[in-house]
Tab-separated table of C-alpha atoms and ligand atoms in Angstrom:
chain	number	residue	atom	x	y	z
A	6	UNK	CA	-10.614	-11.622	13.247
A	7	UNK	CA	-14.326	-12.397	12.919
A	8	UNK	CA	-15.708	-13.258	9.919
A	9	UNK	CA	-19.802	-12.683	9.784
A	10	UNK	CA	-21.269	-14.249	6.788
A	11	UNK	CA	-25.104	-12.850	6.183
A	12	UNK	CA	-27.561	-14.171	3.575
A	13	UNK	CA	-27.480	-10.921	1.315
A	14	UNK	CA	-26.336	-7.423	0.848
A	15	UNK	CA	-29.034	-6.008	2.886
A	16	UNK	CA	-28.584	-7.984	5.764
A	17	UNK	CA	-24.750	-7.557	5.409
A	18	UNK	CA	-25.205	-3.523	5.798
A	19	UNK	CA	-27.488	-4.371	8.940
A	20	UNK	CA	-24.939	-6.059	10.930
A	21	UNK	CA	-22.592	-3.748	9.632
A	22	UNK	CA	-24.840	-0.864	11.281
A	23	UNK	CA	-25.257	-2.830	14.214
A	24	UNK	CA	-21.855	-2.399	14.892
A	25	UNK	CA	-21.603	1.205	13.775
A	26	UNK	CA	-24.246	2.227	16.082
A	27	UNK	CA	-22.662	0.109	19.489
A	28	UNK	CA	-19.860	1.769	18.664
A	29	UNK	CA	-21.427	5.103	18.652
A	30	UNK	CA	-23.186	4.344	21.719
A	31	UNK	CA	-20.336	3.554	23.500
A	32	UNK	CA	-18.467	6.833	22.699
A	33	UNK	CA	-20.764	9.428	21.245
A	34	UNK	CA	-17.510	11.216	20.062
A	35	UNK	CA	-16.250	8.307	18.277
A	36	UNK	CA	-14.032	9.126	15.648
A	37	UNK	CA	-15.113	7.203	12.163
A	38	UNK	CA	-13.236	6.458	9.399
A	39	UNK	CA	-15.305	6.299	6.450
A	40	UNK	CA	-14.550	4.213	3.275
A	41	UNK	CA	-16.559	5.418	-0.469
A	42	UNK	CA	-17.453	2.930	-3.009
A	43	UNK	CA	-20.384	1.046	-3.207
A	44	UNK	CA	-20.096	-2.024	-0.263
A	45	UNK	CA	-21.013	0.941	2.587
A	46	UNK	CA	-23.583	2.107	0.854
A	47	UNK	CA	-26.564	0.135	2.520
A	48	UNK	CA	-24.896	0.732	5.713
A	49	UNK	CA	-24.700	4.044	5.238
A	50	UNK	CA	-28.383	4.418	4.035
A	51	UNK	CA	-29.370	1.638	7.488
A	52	UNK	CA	-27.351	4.601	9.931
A	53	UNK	CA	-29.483	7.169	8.011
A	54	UNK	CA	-32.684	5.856	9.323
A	55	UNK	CA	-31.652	5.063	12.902
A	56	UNK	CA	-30.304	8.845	13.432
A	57	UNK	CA	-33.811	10.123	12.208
A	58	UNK	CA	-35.542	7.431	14.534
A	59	UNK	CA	-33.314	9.364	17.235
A	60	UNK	CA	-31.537	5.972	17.785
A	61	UNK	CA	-28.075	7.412	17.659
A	62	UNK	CA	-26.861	10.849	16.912
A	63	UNK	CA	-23.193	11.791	15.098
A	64	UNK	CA	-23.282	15.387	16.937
A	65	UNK	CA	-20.596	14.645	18.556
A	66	UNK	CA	-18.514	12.349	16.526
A	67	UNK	CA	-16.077	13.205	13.499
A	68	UNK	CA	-15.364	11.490	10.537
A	69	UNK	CA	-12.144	10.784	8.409
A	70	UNK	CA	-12.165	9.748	4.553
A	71	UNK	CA	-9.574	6.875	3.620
A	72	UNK	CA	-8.185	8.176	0.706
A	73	UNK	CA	-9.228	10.491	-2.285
A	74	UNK	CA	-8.428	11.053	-6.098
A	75	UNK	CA	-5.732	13.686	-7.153
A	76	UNK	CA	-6.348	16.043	-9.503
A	77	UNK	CA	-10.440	15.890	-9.542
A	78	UNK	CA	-11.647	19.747	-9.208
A	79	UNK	CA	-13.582	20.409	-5.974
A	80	UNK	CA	-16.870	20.110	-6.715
A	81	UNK	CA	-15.950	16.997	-8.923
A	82	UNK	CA	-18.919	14.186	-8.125
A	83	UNK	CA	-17.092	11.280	-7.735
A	84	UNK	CA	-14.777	13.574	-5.470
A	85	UNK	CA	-14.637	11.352	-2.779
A	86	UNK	CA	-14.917	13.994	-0.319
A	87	UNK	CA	-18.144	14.767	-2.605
A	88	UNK	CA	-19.362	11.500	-2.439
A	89	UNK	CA	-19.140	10.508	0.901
A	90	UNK	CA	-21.170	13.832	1.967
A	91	UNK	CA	-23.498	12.875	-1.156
A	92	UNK	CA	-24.122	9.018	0.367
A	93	UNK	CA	-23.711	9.516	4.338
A	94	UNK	CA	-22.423	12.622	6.068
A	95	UNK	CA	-25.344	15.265	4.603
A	96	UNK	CA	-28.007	12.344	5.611
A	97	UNK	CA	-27.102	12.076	9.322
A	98	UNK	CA	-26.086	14.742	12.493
A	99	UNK	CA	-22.295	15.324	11.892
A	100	UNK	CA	-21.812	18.803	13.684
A	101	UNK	CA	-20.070	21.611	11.384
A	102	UNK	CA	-16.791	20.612	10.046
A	103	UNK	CA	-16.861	17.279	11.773
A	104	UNK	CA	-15.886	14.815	8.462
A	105	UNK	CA	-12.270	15.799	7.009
A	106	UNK	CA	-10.442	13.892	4.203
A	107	UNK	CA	-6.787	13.700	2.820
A	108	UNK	CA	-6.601	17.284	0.484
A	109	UNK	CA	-5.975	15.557	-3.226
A	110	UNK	CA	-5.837	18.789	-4.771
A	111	UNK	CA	-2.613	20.677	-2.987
A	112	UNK	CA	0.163	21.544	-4.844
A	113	UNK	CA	2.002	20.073	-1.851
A	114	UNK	CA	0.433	16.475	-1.881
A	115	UNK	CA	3.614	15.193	0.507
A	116	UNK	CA	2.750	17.565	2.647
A	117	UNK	CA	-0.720	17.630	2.975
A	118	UNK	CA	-0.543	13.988	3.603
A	119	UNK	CA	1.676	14.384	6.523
A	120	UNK	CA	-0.833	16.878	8.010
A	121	UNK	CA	-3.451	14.136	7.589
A	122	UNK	CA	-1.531	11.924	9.487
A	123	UNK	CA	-1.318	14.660	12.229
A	124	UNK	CA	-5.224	15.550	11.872
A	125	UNK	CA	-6.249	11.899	12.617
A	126	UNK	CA	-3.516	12.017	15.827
A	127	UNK	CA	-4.941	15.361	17.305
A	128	UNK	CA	-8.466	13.594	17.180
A	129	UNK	CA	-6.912	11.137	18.850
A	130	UNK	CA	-6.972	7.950	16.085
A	131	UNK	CA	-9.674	6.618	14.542
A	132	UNK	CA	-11.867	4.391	16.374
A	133	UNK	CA	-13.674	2.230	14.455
A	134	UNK	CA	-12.660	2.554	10.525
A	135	UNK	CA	-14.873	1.149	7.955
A	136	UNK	CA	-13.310	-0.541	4.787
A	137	UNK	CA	-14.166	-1.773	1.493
A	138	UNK	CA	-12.119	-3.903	-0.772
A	139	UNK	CA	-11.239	-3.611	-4.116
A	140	UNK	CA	-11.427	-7.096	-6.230
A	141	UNK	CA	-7.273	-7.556	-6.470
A	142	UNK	CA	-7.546	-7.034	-2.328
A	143	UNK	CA	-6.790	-3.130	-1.890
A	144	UNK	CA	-7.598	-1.586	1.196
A	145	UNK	CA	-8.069	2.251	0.860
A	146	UNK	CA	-6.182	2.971	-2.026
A	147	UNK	CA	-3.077	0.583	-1.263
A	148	UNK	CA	-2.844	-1.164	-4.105
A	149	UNK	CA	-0.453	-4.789	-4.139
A	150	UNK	CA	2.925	-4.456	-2.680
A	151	UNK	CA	2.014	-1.418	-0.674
A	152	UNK	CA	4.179	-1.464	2.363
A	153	UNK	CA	2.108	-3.202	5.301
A	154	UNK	CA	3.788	0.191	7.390
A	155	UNK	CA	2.775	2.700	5.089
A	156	UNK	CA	1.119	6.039	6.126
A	157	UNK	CA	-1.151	8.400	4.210
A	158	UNK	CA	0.937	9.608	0.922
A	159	UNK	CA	0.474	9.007	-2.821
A	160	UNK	CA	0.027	6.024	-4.805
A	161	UNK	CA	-0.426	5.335	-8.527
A	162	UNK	CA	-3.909	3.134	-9.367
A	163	UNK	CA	-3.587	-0.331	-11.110
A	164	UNK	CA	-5.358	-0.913	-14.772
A	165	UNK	CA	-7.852	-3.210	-12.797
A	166	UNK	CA	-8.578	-0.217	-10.129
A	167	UNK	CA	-9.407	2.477	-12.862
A	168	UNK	CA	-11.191	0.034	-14.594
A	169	UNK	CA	-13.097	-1.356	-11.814
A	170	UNK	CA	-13.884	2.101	-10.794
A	171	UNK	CA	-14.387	3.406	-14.202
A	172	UNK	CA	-18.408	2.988	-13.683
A	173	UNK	CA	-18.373	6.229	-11.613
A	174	UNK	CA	-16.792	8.033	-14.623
A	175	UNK	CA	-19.495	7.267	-17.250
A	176	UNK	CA	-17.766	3.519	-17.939
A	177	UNK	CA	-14.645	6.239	-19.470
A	178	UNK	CA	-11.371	4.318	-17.476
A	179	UNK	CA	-9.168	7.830	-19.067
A	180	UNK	CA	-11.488	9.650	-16.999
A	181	UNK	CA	-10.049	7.983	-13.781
A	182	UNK	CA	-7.593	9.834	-11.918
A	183	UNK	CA	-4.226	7.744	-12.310
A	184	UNK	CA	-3.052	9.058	-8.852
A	185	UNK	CA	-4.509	8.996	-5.387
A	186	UNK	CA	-3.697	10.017	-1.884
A	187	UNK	CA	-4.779	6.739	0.573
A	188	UNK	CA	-4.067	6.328	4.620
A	189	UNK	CA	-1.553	4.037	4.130
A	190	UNK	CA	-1.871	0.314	5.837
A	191	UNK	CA	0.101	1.391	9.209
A	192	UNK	CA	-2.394	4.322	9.340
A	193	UNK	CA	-5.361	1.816	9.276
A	194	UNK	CA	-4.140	-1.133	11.140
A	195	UNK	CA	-3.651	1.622	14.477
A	196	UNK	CA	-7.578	2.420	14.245
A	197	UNK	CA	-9.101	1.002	17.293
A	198	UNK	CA	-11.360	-2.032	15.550
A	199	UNK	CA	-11.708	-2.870	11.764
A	200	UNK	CA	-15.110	-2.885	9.930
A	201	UNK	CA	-14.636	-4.640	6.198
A	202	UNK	CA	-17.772	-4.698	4.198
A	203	UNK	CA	-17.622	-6.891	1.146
A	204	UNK	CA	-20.698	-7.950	-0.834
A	205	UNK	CA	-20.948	-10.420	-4.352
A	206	UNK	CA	-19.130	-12.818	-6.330
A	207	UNK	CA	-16.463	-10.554	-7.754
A	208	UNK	CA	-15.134	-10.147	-4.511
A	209	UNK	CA	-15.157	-14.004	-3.113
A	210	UNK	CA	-11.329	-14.138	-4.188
A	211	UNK	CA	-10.146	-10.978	-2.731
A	212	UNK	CA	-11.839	-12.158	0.621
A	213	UNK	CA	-10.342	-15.472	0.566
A	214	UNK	CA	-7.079	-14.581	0.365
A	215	UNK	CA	-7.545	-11.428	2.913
A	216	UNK	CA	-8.445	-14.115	5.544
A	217	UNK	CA	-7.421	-17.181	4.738
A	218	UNK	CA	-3.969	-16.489	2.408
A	219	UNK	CA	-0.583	-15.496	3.886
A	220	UNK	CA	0.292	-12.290	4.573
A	221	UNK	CA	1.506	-10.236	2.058
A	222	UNK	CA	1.693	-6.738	0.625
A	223	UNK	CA	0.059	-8.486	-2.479
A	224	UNK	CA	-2.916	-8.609	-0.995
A	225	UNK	CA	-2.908	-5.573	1.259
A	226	UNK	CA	-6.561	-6.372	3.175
A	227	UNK	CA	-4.280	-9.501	4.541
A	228	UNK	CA	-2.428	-6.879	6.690
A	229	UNK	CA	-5.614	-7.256	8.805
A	230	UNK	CA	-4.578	-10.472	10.262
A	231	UNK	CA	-2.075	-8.449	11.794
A	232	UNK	CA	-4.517	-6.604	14.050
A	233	UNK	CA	-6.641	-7.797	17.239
A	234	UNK	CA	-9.803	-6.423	16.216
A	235	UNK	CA	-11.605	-7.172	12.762
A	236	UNK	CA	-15.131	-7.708	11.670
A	237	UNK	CA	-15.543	-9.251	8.012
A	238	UNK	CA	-18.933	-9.133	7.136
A	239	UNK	CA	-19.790	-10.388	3.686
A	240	UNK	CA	-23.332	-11.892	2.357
A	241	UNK	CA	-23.077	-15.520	1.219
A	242	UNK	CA	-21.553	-14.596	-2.667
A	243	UNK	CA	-18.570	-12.985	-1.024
A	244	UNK	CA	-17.868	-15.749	1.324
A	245	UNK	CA	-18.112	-18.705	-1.659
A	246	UNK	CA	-14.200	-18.904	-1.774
A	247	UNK	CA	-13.775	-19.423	2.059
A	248	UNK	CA	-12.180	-22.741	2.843
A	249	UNK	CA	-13.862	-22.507	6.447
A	250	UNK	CA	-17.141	-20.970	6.119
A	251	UNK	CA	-18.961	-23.389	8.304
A	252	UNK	CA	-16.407	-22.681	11.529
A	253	UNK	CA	-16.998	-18.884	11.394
A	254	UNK	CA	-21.060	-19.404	11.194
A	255	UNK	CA	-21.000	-21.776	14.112
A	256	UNK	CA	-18.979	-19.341	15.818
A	257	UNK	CA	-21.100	-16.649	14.855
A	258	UNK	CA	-24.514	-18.882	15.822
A	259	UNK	CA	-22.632	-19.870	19.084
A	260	UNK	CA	-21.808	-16.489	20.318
A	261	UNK	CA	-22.300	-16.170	24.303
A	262	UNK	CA	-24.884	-12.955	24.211
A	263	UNK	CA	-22.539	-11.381	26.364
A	264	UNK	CA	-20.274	-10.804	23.653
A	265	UNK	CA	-20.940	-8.368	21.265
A	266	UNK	CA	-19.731	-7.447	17.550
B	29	LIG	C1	-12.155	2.098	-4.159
B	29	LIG	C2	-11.976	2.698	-2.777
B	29	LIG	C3	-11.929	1.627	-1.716
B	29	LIG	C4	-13.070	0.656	-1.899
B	29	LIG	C5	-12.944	-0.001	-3.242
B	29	LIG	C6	-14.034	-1.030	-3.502
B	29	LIG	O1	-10.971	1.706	-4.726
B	29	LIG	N1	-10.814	3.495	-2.695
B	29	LIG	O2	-11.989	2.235	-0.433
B	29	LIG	O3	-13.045	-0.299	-0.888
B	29	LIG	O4	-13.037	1.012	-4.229
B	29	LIG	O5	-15.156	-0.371	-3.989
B	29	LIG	P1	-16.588	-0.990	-4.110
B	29	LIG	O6	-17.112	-1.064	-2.736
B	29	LIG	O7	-17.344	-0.006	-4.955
B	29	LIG	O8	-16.427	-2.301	-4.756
Protein backbone atom coordinates (compact mmCIF):
# COMPACT_ATOMS: atom_id res chain seq x y z
CA UNK A 1 0.00 0.00 0.00
CA UNK A 2 1.14 3.56 -0.73
CA UNK A 3 -0.15 6.22 0.97
CA UNK A 4 0.35 9.82 -1.03
CA UNK A 5 -0.46 12.67 1.16
CA UNK A 6 -0.90 16.10 -1.09
CA UNK A 7 -1.35 19.63 0.31
CA UNK A 8 -5.11 20.01 -0.86
CA UNK A 9 -7.99 18.63 -2.75
CA UNK A 10 -6.80 19.91 -5.97
CA UNK A 11 -3.54 18.58 -5.87
CA UNK A 12 -4.98 15.27 -4.46
CA UNK A 13 -7.21 14.85 -7.85
CA UNK A 14 -3.85 15.64 -9.82
CA UNK A 15 -1.92 12.79 -8.61
CA UNK A 16 -4.91 10.90 -8.70
CA UNK A 17 -5.06 11.71 -12.62
CA UNK A 18 -1.56 11.12 -12.90
CA UNK A 19 -2.15 7.74 -12.23
CA UNK A 20 -5.36 7.42 -14.21
CA UNK A 21 -3.73 8.59 -17.26
CA UNK A 22 -0.27 6.05 -16.88
CA UNK A 23 -2.60 3.66 -16.55
CA UNK A 24 -4.41 4.51 -19.65
CA UNK A 25 -1.28 4.86 -21.44
CA UNK A 26 -0.15 1.69 -20.67
CA UNK A 27 -3.30 -0.15 -21.93
CA UNK A 28 -5.49 2.09 -23.99
CA UNK A 29 -8.28 -0.57 -23.38
CA UNK A 30 -7.98 -0.43 -19.76
CA UNK A 31 -10.93 -1.39 -18.07
CA UNK A 32 -11.95 1.39 -15.20
CA UNK A 33 -13.90 1.05 -12.41
CA UNK A 34 -15.45 4.19 -11.54
CA UNK A 35 -16.57 5.24 -7.98
CA UNK A 36 -19.58 8.45 -7.67
CA UNK A 37 -19.59 10.75 -4.82
CA UNK A 38 -17.83 13.74 -4.48
CA UNK A 39 -13.77 12.71 -3.67
CA UNK A 40 -13.42 11.80 -7.77
CA UNK A 41 -14.82 14.64 -8.73
CA UNK A 42 -11.64 16.88 -9.35
CA UNK A 43 -10.11 13.92 -10.84
CA UNK A 44 -12.65 13.41 -12.97
CA UNK A 45 -12.89 17.13 -14.07
CA UNK A 46 -8.36 16.96 -14.26
CA UNK A 47 -8.99 13.63 -16.96
CA UNK A 48 -11.55 15.93 -18.69
CA UNK A 49 -8.99 18.41 -19.70
CA UNK A 50 -6.13 16.07 -20.62
CA UNK A 51 -8.52 14.03 -23.18
CA UNK A 52 -9.41 17.47 -24.87
CA UNK A 53 -5.57 18.43 -24.81
CA UNK A 54 -5.40 14.96 -26.81
CA UNK A 55 -3.22 13.70 -23.87
CA UNK A 56 -5.06 10.46 -23.49
CA UNK A 57 -8.11 9.15 -25.16
CA UNK A 58 -10.90 6.53 -23.42
CA UNK A 59 -11.89 5.23 -27.11
CA UNK A 60 -10.87 2.26 -26.35
CA UNK A 61 -11.33 1.68 -22.73
CA UNK A 62 -14.65 0.69 -20.76
CA UNK A 63 -15.85 1.63 -17.61
CA UNK A 64 -17.69 -0.19 -14.66
CA UNK A 65 -19.80 1.67 -11.83
CA UNK A 66 -19.22 0.25 -8.16
CA UNK A 67 -22.50 0.08 -7.00
CA UNK A 68 -25.92 1.92 -7.53
CA UNK A 69 -29.23 2.78 -5.59
CA UNK A 70 -32.33 0.42 -5.90
CA UNK A 71 -35.42 1.60 -6.63
CA UNK A 72 -34.38 5.27 -8.13
CA UNK A 73 -36.36 5.57 -11.66
CA UNK A 74 -34.00 5.77 -14.66
CA UNK A 75 -33.57 9.05 -15.36
CA UNK A 76 -33.36 9.70 -11.49
CA UNK A 77 -30.26 12.44 -11.02
CA UNK A 78 -28.52 11.13 -8.34
CA UNK A 79 -28.92 7.72 -10.33
CA UNK A 80 -25.56 6.79 -10.07
CA UNK A 81 -25.43 5.54 -13.47
CA UNK A 82 -26.83 9.26 -14.10
CA UNK A 83 -24.30 10.80 -12.25
CA UNK A 84 -21.29 9.32 -13.22
CA UNK A 85 -22.20 10.11 -17.07
CA UNK A 86 -23.29 13.69 -15.62
CA UNK A 87 -19.54 14.20 -13.82
CA UNK A 88 -17.08 12.04 -16.16
CA UNK A 89 -18.15 9.64 -18.88
CA UNK A 90 -20.24 12.43 -21.22
CA UNK A 91 -16.99 14.83 -20.66
CA UNK A 92 -14.34 12.46 -22.09
CA UNK A 93 -14.02 9.75 -25.37
CA UNK A 94 -15.73 6.55 -23.96
CA UNK A 95 -16.80 4.78 -27.31
CA UNK A 96 -20.70 3.78 -27.47
CA UNK A 97 -21.79 1.62 -24.70
CA UNK A 98 -18.36 1.47 -23.18
CA UNK A 99 -19.38 2.45 -19.18
CA UNK A 100 -21.93 -0.28 -17.68
CA UNK A 101 -23.15 -0.37 -14.03
CA UNK A 102 -24.88 -2.98 -11.68
CA UNK A 103 -28.94 -2.71 -13.02
CA UNK A 104 -30.65 -1.37 -9.49
CA UNK A 105 -33.90 -1.35 -11.01
CA UNK A 106 -34.60 -5.29 -12.08
CA UNK A 107 -37.15 -7.08 -10.62
CA UNK A 108 -34.47 -9.77 -10.40
CA UNK A 109 -31.78 -7.78 -8.34
CA UNK A 110 -29.97 -11.43 -7.40
CA UNK A 111 -29.76 -11.98 -10.65
CA UNK A 112 -28.75 -9.06 -12.26
CA UNK A 113 -25.97 -8.90 -9.82
CA UNK A 114 -24.64 -12.20 -10.80
CA UNK A 115 -24.59 -11.03 -14.45
CA UNK A 116 -22.50 -8.08 -13.24
CA UNK A 117 -20.15 -10.24 -11.84
CA UNK A 118 -19.99 -12.07 -15.26
CA UNK A 119 -19.91 -8.60 -17.29
CA UNK A 120 -16.75 -7.42 -15.39
CA UNK A 121 -15.15 -11.25 -16.11
CA UNK A 122 -15.92 -11.18 -19.96
CA UNK A 123 -14.03 -7.71 -19.99
CA UNK A 124 -11.60 -9.41 -18.44
CA UNK A 125 -11.51 -7.64 -14.61
CA UNK A 126 -11.13 -4.36 -13.87
CA UNK A 127 -7.84 -2.85 -14.08
CA UNK A 128 -7.40 -0.07 -12.16
CA UNK A 129 -10.69 0.69 -9.89
CA UNK A 130 -11.12 4.00 -8.35
CA UNK A 131 -12.68 4.26 -4.77
CA UNK A 132 -14.06 6.65 -2.43
CA UNK A 133 -14.80 6.17 1.19
CA UNK A 134 -17.61 6.79 3.12
CA UNK A 135 -16.83 8.44 6.77
CA UNK A 136 -17.69 4.94 8.90
CA UNK A 137 -14.96 3.30 6.18
CA UNK A 138 -17.36 1.81 3.35
CA UNK A 139 -15.94 0.93 0.22
CA UNK A 140 -18.57 0.87 -2.64
CA UNK A 141 -21.56 0.33 -0.87
CA UNK A 142 -20.19 -2.36 1.74
CA UNK A 143 -21.17 -1.05 4.65
CA UNK A 144 -19.40 -2.56 8.32
CA UNK A 145 -19.36 -6.24 8.64
CA UNK A 146 -19.67 -6.80 4.94
CA UNK A 147 -17.95 -10.03 4.21
CA UNK A 148 -14.21 -9.19 3.10
CA UNK A 149 -15.30 -12.14 0.12
CA UNK A 150 -18.35 -10.65 -0.91
CA UNK A 151 -19.38 -10.17 -4.61
CA UNK A 152 -21.76 -7.71 -6.24
CA UNK A 153 -25.42 -8.33 -4.54
CA UNK A 154 -27.62 -6.20 -2.27
CA UNK A 155 -27.02 -4.46 0.84
CA UNK A 156 -29.15 -2.33 3.16
CA UNK A 157 -27.51 1.48 3.86
CA UNK A 158 -26.60 2.52 7.50
CA UNK A 159 -28.45 5.77 9.19
CA UNK A 160 -24.95 7.50 8.84
CA UNK A 161 -24.79 6.50 4.89
CA UNK A 162 -28.32 7.98 4.03
CA UNK A 163 -27.57 10.71 6.06
CA UNK A 164 -24.21 11.42 4.84
CA UNK A 165 -25.53 11.11 1.41
CA UNK A 166 -28.72 12.82 2.07
CA UNK A 167 -27.13 16.23 0.49
CA UNK A 168 -27.74 14.77 -3.02
CA UNK A 169 -31.46 14.38 -2.11
CA UNK A 170 -32.23 18.04 -1.21
CA UNK A 171 -30.70 17.42 2.64
CA UNK A 172 -34.31 14.88 2.69
CA UNK A 173 -32.39 11.42 4.35
CA UNK A 174 -36.34 9.59 3.48
CA UNK A 175 -35.48 10.45 0.09
CA UNK A 176 -32.41 8.05 0.17
CA UNK A 177 -32.84 4.77 -1.22
CA UNK A 178 -32.56 2.29 1.89
CA UNK A 179 -31.19 -0.46 -0.48
CA UNK A 180 -28.30 -0.67 -2.87
CA UNK A 181 -26.62 -3.07 -5.19
CA UNK A 182 -22.46 -2.65 -4.50
CA UNK A 183 -19.43 -4.97 -6.09
CA UNK A 184 -18.89 -6.61 -3.12
CA UNK A 185 -15.17 -6.47 -1.40
CA UNK A 186 -13.89 -9.85 -3.22
CA UNK A 187 -15.11 -8.18 -6.46
CA UNK A 188 -12.83 -5.11 -5.75
CA UNK A 189 -9.86 -6.53 -4.07
CA UNK A 190 -9.35 -8.86 -7.72
CA UNK A 191 -9.11 -5.41 -9.75
CA UNK A 192 -5.63 -5.15 -10.95
CA UNK A 193 -4.39 -1.90 -8.66
CA UNK A 194 -6.50 0.19 -6.14
CA UNK A 195 -7.01 4.00 -6.51
CA UNK A 196 -8.68 5.49 -3.01
CA UNK A 197 -9.35 9.15 -3.15
CA UNK A 198 -10.17 10.70 0.18
CA UNK A 199 -10.19 14.45 0.80
CA UNK A 200 -11.07 16.60 4.43
CA UNK A 201 -11.38 16.24 8.00
CA UNK A 202 -14.50 14.13 8.14
CA UNK A 203 -12.74 11.48 6.63
CA UNK A 204 -9.21 11.52 8.74
CA UNK A 205 -10.81 8.62 10.94
CA UNK A 206 -12.08 6.42 8.29
CA UNK A 207 -8.49 6.66 6.69
CA UNK A 208 -6.73 5.89 9.78
CA UNK A 209 -8.23 2.95 10.53
CA UNK A 210 -8.32 1.74 6.63
CA UNK A 211 -4.46 1.83 6.85
CA UNK A 212 -3.30 1.77 9.97
CA UNK A 213 -6.24 -0.39 12.09
CA UNK A 214 -6.62 -4.19 11.91
CA UNK A 215 -8.41 -5.79 9.51
CA UNK A 216 -11.84 -6.10 9.82
CA UNK A 217 -15.20 -6.21 8.07
CA UNK A 218 -15.92 -3.13 10.38
CA UNK A 219 -14.07 -1.12 8.48
CA UNK A 220 -14.41 -2.60 5.02
CA UNK A 221 -11.65 -0.07 3.13
CA UNK A 222 -9.16 -2.17 5.63
CA UNK A 223 -9.75 -5.18 3.27
CA UNK A 224 -7.22 -3.21 1.14
CA UNK A 225 -4.33 -4.24 3.16
CA UNK A 226 -5.12 -7.45 1.84
CA UNK A 227 -4.11 -6.57 -1.72
CA UNK A 228 -0.53 -5.88 -3.40
CA UNK A 229 -1.42 -2.85 -5.13
CA UNK A 230 -3.01 0.36 -3.44
CA UNK A 231 -2.62 4.05 -3.87
CA UNK A 232 -4.17 6.25 -0.92
CA UNK A 233 -4.08 9.62 -1.89
CA UNK A 234 -5.56 12.08 0.55
CA UNK A 235 -4.71 16.04 0.96
CA UNK A 236 -3.23 16.90 4.37
CA UNK A 237 -7.00 17.09 6.38
CA UNK A 238 -7.56 13.47 5.49
CA UNK A 239 -4.24 12.28 6.57
CA UNK A 240 -4.42 14.27 10.27
CA UNK A 241 -5.29 10.89 12.04
CA UNK A 242 -2.28 8.93 10.54
CA UNK A 243 0.06 7.72 13.22
CA UNK A 244 2.91 7.60 10.44
CA UNK A 245 2.45 10.40 8.16
CA UNK A 246 6.03 11.46 8.06
CA UNK A 247 7.30 7.68 6.82
CA UNK A 248 4.88 7.64 3.84
CA UNK A 249 6.03 11.41 2.71
CA UNK A 250 9.66 10.48 2.93
CA UNK A 251 8.84 7.55 1.01
CA UNK A 252 6.90 9.41 -1.32
CA UNK A 253 9.85 12.38 -1.54
CA UNK A 254 12.41 9.45 -1.81
CA UNK A 255 10.91 7.64 -4.65
CA UNK A 256 13.70 6.29 -7.23
CA UNK A 257 12.15 8.10 -10.60
CA UNK A 258 12.14 4.83 -11.99
CA UNK A 259 9.27 3.90 -10.06
CA UNK A 260 6.12 5.14 -10.85
CA UNK A 261 2.55 5.53 -9.06
C1 LIG B 1 -21.13 6.69 -1.46
C2 LIG B 1 -20.57 5.84 -2.58
C3 LIG B 1 -19.11 5.51 -2.34
C4 LIG B 1 -18.35 6.76 -1.97
C5 LIG B 1 -18.92 7.34 -0.71
C6 LIG B 1 -18.18 8.58 -0.24
O1 LIG B 1 -21.57 5.96 -0.39
N1 LIG B 1 -21.30 4.64 -2.75
O2 LIG B 1 -18.57 4.91 -3.50
O3 LIG B 1 -17.00 6.45 -1.79
O4 LIG B 1 -20.27 7.68 -0.97
O5 LIG B 1 -18.70 9.68 -0.92
P1 LIG B 1 -18.05 11.10 -0.97
O6 LIG B 1 -16.88 10.98 -1.86
O7 LIG B 1 -19.12 11.98 -1.55
O8 LIG B 1 -17.70 11.45 0.42
Amino acid sequence: MEVVITESPRAAAATAASVVRGALRADPSLVLGVATGSSPLLMYQDLAVSVERNEISFSQARAFLLDEYVGLEADHPERYGVFIERSFTRHVDFGRSAVFGPDGSSDDLADACRQYESMIASAGGIGLQILGIGVDGHIGFNEPMSSLSSRTRLKTLTMATRVANARFFSDNVDAVPRHVVTQGIGTILDAGHLLLIATGGNKAEAIARAVEGPLTSMVPASALQLHPRVTIVVDESAAEHLSYADYYRETFNSKPTWQTL
